[in-house]
Tab-separated table of C-alpha atoms and ligand atoms in Angstrom:
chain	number	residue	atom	x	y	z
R	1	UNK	CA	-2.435	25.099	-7.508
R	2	UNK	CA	1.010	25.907	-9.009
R	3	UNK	CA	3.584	26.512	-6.039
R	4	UNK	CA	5.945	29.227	-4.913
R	5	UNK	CA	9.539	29.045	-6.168
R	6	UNK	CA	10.832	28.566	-2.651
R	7	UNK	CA	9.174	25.293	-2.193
R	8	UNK	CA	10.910	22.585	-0.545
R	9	UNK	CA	10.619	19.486	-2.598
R	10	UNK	CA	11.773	17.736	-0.068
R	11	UNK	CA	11.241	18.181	3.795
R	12	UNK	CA	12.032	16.813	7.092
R	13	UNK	CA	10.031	17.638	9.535
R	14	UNK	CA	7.805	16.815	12.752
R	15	UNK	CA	4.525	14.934	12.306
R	16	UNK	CA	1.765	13.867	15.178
R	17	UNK	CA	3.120	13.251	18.206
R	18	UNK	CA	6.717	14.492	17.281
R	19	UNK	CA	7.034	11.681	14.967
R	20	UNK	CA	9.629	12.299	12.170
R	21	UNK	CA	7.830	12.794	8.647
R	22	UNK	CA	9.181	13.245	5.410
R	23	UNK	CA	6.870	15.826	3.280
R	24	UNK	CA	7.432	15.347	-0.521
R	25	UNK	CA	6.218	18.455	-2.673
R	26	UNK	CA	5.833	18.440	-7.111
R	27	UNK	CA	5.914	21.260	-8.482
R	28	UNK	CA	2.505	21.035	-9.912
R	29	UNK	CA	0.806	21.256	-6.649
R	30	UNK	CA	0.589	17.292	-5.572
R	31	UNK	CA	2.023	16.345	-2.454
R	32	UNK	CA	3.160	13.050	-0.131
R	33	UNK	CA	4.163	12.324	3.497
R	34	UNK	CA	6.103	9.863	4.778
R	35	UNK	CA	6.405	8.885	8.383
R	36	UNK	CA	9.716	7.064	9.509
R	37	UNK	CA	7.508	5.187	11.761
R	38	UNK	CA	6.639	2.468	9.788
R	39	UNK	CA	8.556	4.011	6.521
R	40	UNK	CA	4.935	4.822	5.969
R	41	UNK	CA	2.715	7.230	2.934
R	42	UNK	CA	0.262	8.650	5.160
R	43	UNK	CA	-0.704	11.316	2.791
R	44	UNK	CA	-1.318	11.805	-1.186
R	45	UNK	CA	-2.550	14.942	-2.080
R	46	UNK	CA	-3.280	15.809	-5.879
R	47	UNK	CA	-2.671	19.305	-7.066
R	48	UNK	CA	-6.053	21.244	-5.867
R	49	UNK	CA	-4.730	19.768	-2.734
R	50	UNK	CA	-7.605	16.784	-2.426
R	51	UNK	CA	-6.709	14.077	0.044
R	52	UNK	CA	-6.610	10.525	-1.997
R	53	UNK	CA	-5.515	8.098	0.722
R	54	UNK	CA	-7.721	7.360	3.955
R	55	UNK	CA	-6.137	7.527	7.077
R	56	UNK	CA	-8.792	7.093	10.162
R	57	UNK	CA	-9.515	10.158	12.155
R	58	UNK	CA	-8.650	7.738	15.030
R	59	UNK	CA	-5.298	6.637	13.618
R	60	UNK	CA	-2.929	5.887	17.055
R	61	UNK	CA	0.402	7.781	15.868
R	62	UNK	CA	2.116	5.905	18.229
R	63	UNK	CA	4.665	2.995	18.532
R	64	UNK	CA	3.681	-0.021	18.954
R	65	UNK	CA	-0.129	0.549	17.102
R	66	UNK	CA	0.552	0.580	13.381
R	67	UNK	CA	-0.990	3.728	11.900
R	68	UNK	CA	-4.212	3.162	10.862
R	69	UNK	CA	-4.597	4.518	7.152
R	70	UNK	CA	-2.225	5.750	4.316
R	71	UNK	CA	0.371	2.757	2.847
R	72	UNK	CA	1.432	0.393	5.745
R	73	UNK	CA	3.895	-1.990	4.545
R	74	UNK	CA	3.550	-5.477	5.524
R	75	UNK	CA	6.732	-7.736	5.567
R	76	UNK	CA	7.728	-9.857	6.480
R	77	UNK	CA	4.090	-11.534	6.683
R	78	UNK	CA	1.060	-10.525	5.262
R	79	UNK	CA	-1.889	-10.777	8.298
R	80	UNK	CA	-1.760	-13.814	9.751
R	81	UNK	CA	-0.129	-15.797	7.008
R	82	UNK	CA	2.596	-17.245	9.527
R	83	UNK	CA	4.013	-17.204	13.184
R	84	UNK	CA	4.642	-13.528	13.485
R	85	UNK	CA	2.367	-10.789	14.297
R	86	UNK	CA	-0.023	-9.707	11.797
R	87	UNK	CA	1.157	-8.373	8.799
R	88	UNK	CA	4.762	-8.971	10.724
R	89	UNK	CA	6.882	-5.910	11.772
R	90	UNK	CA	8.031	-3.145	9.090
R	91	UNK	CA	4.972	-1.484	9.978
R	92	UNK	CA	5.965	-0.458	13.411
R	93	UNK	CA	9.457	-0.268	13.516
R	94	UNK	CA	11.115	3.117	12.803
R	95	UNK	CA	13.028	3.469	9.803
R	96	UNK	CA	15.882	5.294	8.750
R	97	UNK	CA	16.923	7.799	5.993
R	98	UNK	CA	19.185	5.953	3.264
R	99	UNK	CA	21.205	9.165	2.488
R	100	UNK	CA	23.425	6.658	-0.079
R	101	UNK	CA	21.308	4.285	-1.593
R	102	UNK	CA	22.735	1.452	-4.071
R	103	UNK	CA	21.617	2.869	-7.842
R	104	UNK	CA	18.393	2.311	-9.286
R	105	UNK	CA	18.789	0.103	-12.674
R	106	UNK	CA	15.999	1.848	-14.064
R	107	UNK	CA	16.379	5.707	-14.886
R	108	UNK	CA	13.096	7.292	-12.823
R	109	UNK	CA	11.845	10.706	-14.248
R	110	UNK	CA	10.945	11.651	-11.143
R	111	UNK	CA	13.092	14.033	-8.993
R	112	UNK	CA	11.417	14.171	-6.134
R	113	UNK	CA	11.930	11.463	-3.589
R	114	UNK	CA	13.086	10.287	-0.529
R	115	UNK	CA	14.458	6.924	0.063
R	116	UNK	CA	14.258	4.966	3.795
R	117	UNK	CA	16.027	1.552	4.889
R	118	UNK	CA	14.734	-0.560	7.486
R	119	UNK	CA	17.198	-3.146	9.323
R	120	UNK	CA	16.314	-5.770	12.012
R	121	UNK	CA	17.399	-4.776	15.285
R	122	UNK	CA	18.992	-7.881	17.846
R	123	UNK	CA	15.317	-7.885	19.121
R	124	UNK	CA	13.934	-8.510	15.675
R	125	UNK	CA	16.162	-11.457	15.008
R	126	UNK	CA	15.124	-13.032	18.012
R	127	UNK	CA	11.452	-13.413	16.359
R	128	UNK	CA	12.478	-13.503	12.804
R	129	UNK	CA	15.881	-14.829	12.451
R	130	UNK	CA	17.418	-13.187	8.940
R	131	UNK	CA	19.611	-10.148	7.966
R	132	UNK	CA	17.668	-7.447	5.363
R	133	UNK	CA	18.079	-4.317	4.067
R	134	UNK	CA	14.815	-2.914	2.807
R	135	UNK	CA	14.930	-0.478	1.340
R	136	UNK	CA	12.080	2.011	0.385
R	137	UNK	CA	12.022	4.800	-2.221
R	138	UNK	CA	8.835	6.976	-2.205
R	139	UNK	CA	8.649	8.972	-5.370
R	140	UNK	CA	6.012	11.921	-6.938
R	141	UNK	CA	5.937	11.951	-10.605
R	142	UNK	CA	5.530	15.056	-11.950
R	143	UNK	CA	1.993	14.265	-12.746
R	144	UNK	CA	1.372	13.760	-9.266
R	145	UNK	CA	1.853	10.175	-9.484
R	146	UNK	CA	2.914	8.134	-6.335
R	147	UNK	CA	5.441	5.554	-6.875
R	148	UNK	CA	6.544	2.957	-4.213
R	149	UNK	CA	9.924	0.696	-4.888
R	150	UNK	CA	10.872	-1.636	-2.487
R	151	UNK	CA	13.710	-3.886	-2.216
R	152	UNK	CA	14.622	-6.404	-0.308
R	153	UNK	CA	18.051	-8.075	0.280
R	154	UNK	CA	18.882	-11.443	2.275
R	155	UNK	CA	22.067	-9.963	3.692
R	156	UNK	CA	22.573	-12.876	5.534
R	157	UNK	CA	26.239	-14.366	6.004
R	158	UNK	CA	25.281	-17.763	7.092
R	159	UNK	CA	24.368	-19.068	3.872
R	160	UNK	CA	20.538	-19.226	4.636
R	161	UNK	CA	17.616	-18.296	2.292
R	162	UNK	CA	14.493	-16.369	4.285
R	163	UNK	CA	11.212	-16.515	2.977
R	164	UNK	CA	8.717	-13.831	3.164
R	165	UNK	CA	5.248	-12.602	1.916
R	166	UNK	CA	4.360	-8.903	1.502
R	167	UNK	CA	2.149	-6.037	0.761
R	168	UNK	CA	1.693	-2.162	0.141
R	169	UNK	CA	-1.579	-2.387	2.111
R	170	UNK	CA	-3.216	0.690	0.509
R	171	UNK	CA	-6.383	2.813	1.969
R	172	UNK	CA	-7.746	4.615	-0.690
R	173	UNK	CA	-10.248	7.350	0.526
R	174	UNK	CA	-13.051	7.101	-1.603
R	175	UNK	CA	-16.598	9.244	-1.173
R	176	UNK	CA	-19.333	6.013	-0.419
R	177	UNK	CA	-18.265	2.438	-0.859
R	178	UNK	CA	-21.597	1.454	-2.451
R	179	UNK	CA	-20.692	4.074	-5.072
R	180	UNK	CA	-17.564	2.376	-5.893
R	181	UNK	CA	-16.062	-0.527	-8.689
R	182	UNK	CA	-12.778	-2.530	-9.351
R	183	UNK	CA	-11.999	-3.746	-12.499
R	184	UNK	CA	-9.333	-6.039	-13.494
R	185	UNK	CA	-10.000	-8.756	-10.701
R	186	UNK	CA	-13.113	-10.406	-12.349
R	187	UNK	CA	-13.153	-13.958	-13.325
R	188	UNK	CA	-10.040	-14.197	-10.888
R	189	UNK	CA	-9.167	-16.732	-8.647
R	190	UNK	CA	-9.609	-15.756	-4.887
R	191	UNK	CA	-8.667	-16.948	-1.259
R	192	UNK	CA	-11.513	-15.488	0.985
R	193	UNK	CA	-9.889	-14.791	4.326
R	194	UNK	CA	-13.365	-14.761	5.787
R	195	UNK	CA	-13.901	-18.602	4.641
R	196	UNK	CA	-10.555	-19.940	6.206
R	197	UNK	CA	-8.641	-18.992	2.724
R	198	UNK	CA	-10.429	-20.820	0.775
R	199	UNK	CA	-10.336	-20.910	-3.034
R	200	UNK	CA	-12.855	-19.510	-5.274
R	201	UNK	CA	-13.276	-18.099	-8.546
R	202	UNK	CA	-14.746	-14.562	-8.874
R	203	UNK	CA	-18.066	-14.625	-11.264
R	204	UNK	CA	-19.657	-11.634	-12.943
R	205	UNK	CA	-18.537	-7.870	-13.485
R	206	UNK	CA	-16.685	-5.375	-11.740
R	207	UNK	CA	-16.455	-5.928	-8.293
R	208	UNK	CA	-18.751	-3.707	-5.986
R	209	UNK	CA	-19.186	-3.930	-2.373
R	210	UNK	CA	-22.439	-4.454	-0.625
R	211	UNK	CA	-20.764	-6.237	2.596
R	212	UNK	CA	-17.533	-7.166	4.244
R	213	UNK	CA	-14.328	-8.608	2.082
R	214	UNK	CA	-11.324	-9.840	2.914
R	215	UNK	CA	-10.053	-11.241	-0.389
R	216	UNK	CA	-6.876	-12.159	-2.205
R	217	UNK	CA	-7.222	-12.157	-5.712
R	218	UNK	CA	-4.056	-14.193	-6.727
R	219	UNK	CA	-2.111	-14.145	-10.053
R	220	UNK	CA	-3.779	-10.387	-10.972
R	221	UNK	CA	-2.931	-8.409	-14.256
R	222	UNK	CA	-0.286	-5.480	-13.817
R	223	UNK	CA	-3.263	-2.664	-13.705
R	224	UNK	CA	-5.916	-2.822	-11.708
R	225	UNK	CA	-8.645	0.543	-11.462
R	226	UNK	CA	-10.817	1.640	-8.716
R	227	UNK	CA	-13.578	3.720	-9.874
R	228	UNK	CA	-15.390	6.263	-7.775
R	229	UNK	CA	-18.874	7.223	-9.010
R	230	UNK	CA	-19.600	9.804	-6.971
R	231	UNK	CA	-16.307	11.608	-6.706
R	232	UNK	CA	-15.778	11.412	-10.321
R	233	UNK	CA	-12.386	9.695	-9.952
R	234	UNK	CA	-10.223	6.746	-10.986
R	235	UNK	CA	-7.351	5.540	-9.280
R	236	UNK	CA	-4.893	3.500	-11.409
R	237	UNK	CA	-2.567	1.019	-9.829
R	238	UNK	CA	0.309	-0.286	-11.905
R	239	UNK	CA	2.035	-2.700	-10.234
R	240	UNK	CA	5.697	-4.822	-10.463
R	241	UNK	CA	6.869	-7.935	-8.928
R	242	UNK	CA	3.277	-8.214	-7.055
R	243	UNK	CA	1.476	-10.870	-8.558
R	244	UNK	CA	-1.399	-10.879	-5.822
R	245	UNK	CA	-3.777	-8.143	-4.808
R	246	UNK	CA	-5.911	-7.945	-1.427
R	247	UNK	CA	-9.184	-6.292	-1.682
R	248	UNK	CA	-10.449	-5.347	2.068
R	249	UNK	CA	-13.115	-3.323	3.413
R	250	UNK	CA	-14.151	-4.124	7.350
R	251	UNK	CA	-17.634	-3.207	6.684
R	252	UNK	CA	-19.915	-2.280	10.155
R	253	UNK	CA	-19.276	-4.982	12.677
R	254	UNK	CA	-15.318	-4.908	12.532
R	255	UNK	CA	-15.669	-1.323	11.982
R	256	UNK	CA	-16.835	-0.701	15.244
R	257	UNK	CA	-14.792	-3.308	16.971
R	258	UNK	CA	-11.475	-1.621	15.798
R	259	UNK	CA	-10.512	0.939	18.845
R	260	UNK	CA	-8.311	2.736	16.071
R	261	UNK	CA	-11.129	3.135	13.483
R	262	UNK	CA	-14.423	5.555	13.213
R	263	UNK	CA	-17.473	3.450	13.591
R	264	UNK	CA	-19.243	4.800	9.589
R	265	UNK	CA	-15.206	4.865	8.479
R	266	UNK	CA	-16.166	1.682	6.548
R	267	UNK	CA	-17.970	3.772	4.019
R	268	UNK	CA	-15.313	6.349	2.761
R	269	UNK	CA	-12.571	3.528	2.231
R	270	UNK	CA	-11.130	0.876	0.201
R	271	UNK	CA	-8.091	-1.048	0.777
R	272	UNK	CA	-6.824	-2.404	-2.530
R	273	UNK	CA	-3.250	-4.067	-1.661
R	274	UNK	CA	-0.830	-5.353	-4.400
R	275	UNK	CA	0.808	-8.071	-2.750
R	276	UNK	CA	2.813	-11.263	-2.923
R	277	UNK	CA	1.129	-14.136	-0.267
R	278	UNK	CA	-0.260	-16.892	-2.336
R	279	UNK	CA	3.437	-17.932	-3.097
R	280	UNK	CA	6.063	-16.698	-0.500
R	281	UNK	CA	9.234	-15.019	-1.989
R	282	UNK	CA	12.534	-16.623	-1.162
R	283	UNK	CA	15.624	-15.003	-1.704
R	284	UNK	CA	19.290	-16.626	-0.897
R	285	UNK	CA	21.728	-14.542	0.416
R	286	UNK	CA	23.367	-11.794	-1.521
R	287	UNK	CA	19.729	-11.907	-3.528
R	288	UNK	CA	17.752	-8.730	-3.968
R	289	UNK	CA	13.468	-8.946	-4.408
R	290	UNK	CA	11.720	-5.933	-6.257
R	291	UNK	CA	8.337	-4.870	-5.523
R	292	UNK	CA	7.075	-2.112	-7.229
R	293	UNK	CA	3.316	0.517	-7.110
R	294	UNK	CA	2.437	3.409	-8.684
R	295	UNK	CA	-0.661	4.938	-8.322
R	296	UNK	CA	-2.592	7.189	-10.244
R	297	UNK	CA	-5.678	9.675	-9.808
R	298	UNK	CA	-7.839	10.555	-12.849
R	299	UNK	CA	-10.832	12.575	-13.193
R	300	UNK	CA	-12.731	9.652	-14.664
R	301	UNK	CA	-14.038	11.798	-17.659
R	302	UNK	CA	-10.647	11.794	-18.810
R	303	UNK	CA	-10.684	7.842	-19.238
R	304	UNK	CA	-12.968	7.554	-22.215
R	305	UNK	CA	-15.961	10.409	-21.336
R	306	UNK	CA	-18.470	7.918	-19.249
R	307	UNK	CA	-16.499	5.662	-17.398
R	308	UNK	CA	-15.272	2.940	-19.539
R	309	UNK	CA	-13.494	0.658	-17.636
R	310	UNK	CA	-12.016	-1.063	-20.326
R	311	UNK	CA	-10.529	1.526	-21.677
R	312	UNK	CA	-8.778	2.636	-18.593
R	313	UNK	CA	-7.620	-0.706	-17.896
R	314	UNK	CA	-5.881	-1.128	-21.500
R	315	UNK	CA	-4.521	2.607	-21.696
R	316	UNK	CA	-1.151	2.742	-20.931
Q	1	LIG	C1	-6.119	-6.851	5.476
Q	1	LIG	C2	-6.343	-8.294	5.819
Q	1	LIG	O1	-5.069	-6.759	4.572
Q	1	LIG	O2	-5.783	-6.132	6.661
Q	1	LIG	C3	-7.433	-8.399	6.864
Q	1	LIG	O3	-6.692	-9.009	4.642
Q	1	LIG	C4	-7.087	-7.556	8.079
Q	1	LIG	O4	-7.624	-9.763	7.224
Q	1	LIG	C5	-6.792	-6.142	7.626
Q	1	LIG	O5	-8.173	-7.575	8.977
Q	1	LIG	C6	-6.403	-5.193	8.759
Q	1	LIG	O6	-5.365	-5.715	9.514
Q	1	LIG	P1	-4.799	-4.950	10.780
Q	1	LIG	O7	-3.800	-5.883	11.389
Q	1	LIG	O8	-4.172	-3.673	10.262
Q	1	LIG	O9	-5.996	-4.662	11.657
């Protein structure tokens, strides 16, 4: 669905609740939104205007509840991986516009983009002493690709190094769980959140999902693909500076115990998280830390004709 020549490729404007939202628009059709609330992707839209990320039709759009779907970020803790709330407290602070941001090293092809800075407040230092600057770019390729850069300074002028761990915590909207596969995490080593983080190694094929997870696959390959049967649809991550990757789906019992979360919800998502939390980043000050995602949709027929997962995993 080719646009008008008067589209806005980039737009400020008001979201739920009068919460500010950033609306990114390609010029092939696919589309993004960005809520300064949280610096968070709540939307992804390919160009016949399909919705690829889940956001829960009872998502709070509210400060303090995190918004339940899209890409939360978590930093400066991944769930309950320290002292601080879980997944710590980008994800409901509001963020700002960077109008000026430093250069990018790397040239992007991408022209439309908006970038957002987050900086701790006195409040915030009180339960996480450190000076950032994260900053955010959100970018649309002109594919329709969504690309994520994050980076993270110590800006600190005591001479202190901060440790943190951190994740693009990803809801992919997918059309029935039981219908769906990952490949690239097989044979992996795992913590299983729901066996006290334990350490195990993943046996067998492509991962499906017949009950609740709540793993982190650590030391992953750069690609990772989540296949969707029944919509006919890969999703390609490609992924920087994030060794780790969560895989997390509630299933029915924490389903319905989530007040922010459709009881059947369970069944038409996937979280699939690049991340680094098996070993904490530490940065001294004046340091910067790169994270990087970017996510592709694919008809699968255009991987190899049936679904070879192989073959999307090794394209480039
Ligand atoms: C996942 C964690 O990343 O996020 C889970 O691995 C957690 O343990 C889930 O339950 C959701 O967290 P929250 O804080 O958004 O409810």
């Amino acid at each position: 669905m080719a646009m008008g020549s008067d589209m806005v490729p980039v737009e400020l404007c008001k979201g739920i609740n009068g919460l500010d939202k950033i609306v990114l628009r390609e010029s092939g059709g696919s589309s993004a939104e960005v809520y300064l609330y949280g610096g968070q992707v709540t939307s992804w839209k390919n160009d016949h205007g399909e919705e690829l990320l889940f956001v829960s039709s009872k998502a709070i759009f509210k400060p303090p509840k995190a918004i339940r779907g899209g890409i939360p970020i978590c930093f400066p803790q991944f769930a309950s991986h320290g002292g601080l709330e879980s997944h710590g407290f980008a994800r409901n602070r509001i963020w700002s516009i960077d109008s000026d941001p430093p250069s990018f090293p790397t040239v992007s092809s991408s022209k439309v983009f908006i970038d957002l800075i987050l900086k701790p407040t006195e409040e915030d230092m009180k339960i996480w002493p450190h000076s950032f600057e994260f900053r955010l770019r959100v970018a649309l390729g002109p594919g329709g690709d969504l690309m994520l850069t994050s980076r993270i300074r110590n800006t600190s002028a005591d001479g202190k190094p901060f440790s943190f761990t951190f994740a693009y915590h990803t809801y992919f909207s997918v059309s029935d769980i039981s219908e769906v596969r990952v490949e690239g995490l097989e044979t992996l080593d795992y913590l299983d959140n729901l066996q006290n983080k334990e350490r195990f190694t993943e046996q067998g094929d492509a991962i499906t999902f017949e009950s609740e997870i709540d793993k982190i696959y650590v030391s992953t390959p750069t690609k990772i693909a989540i296949l969707d049967h029944e919509k006919k649809r890969t999703f390609v991550l490609r992924k920087d500076g994030l060794p780790d990757a969560v895989v997390w789906n509630p299933w029915d019992k924490k389903a319905k115990a989530m007040a922010d979360f459709g009881d059947d919800e369970y069944k038409h998502m996937l979280c699939v998280e690049a991340a680094a939390v098996e070993k904490p980043i530490t940065l001294k000050p004046g340091e910067e830390w790169r994270g990087r995602l970017e996510l592709s949709a694919v008809p699968s027929s255009y991987c190899s004709g049936q679904l070879d997962p192989q073959k999307v995993l090794l394209s480039s």
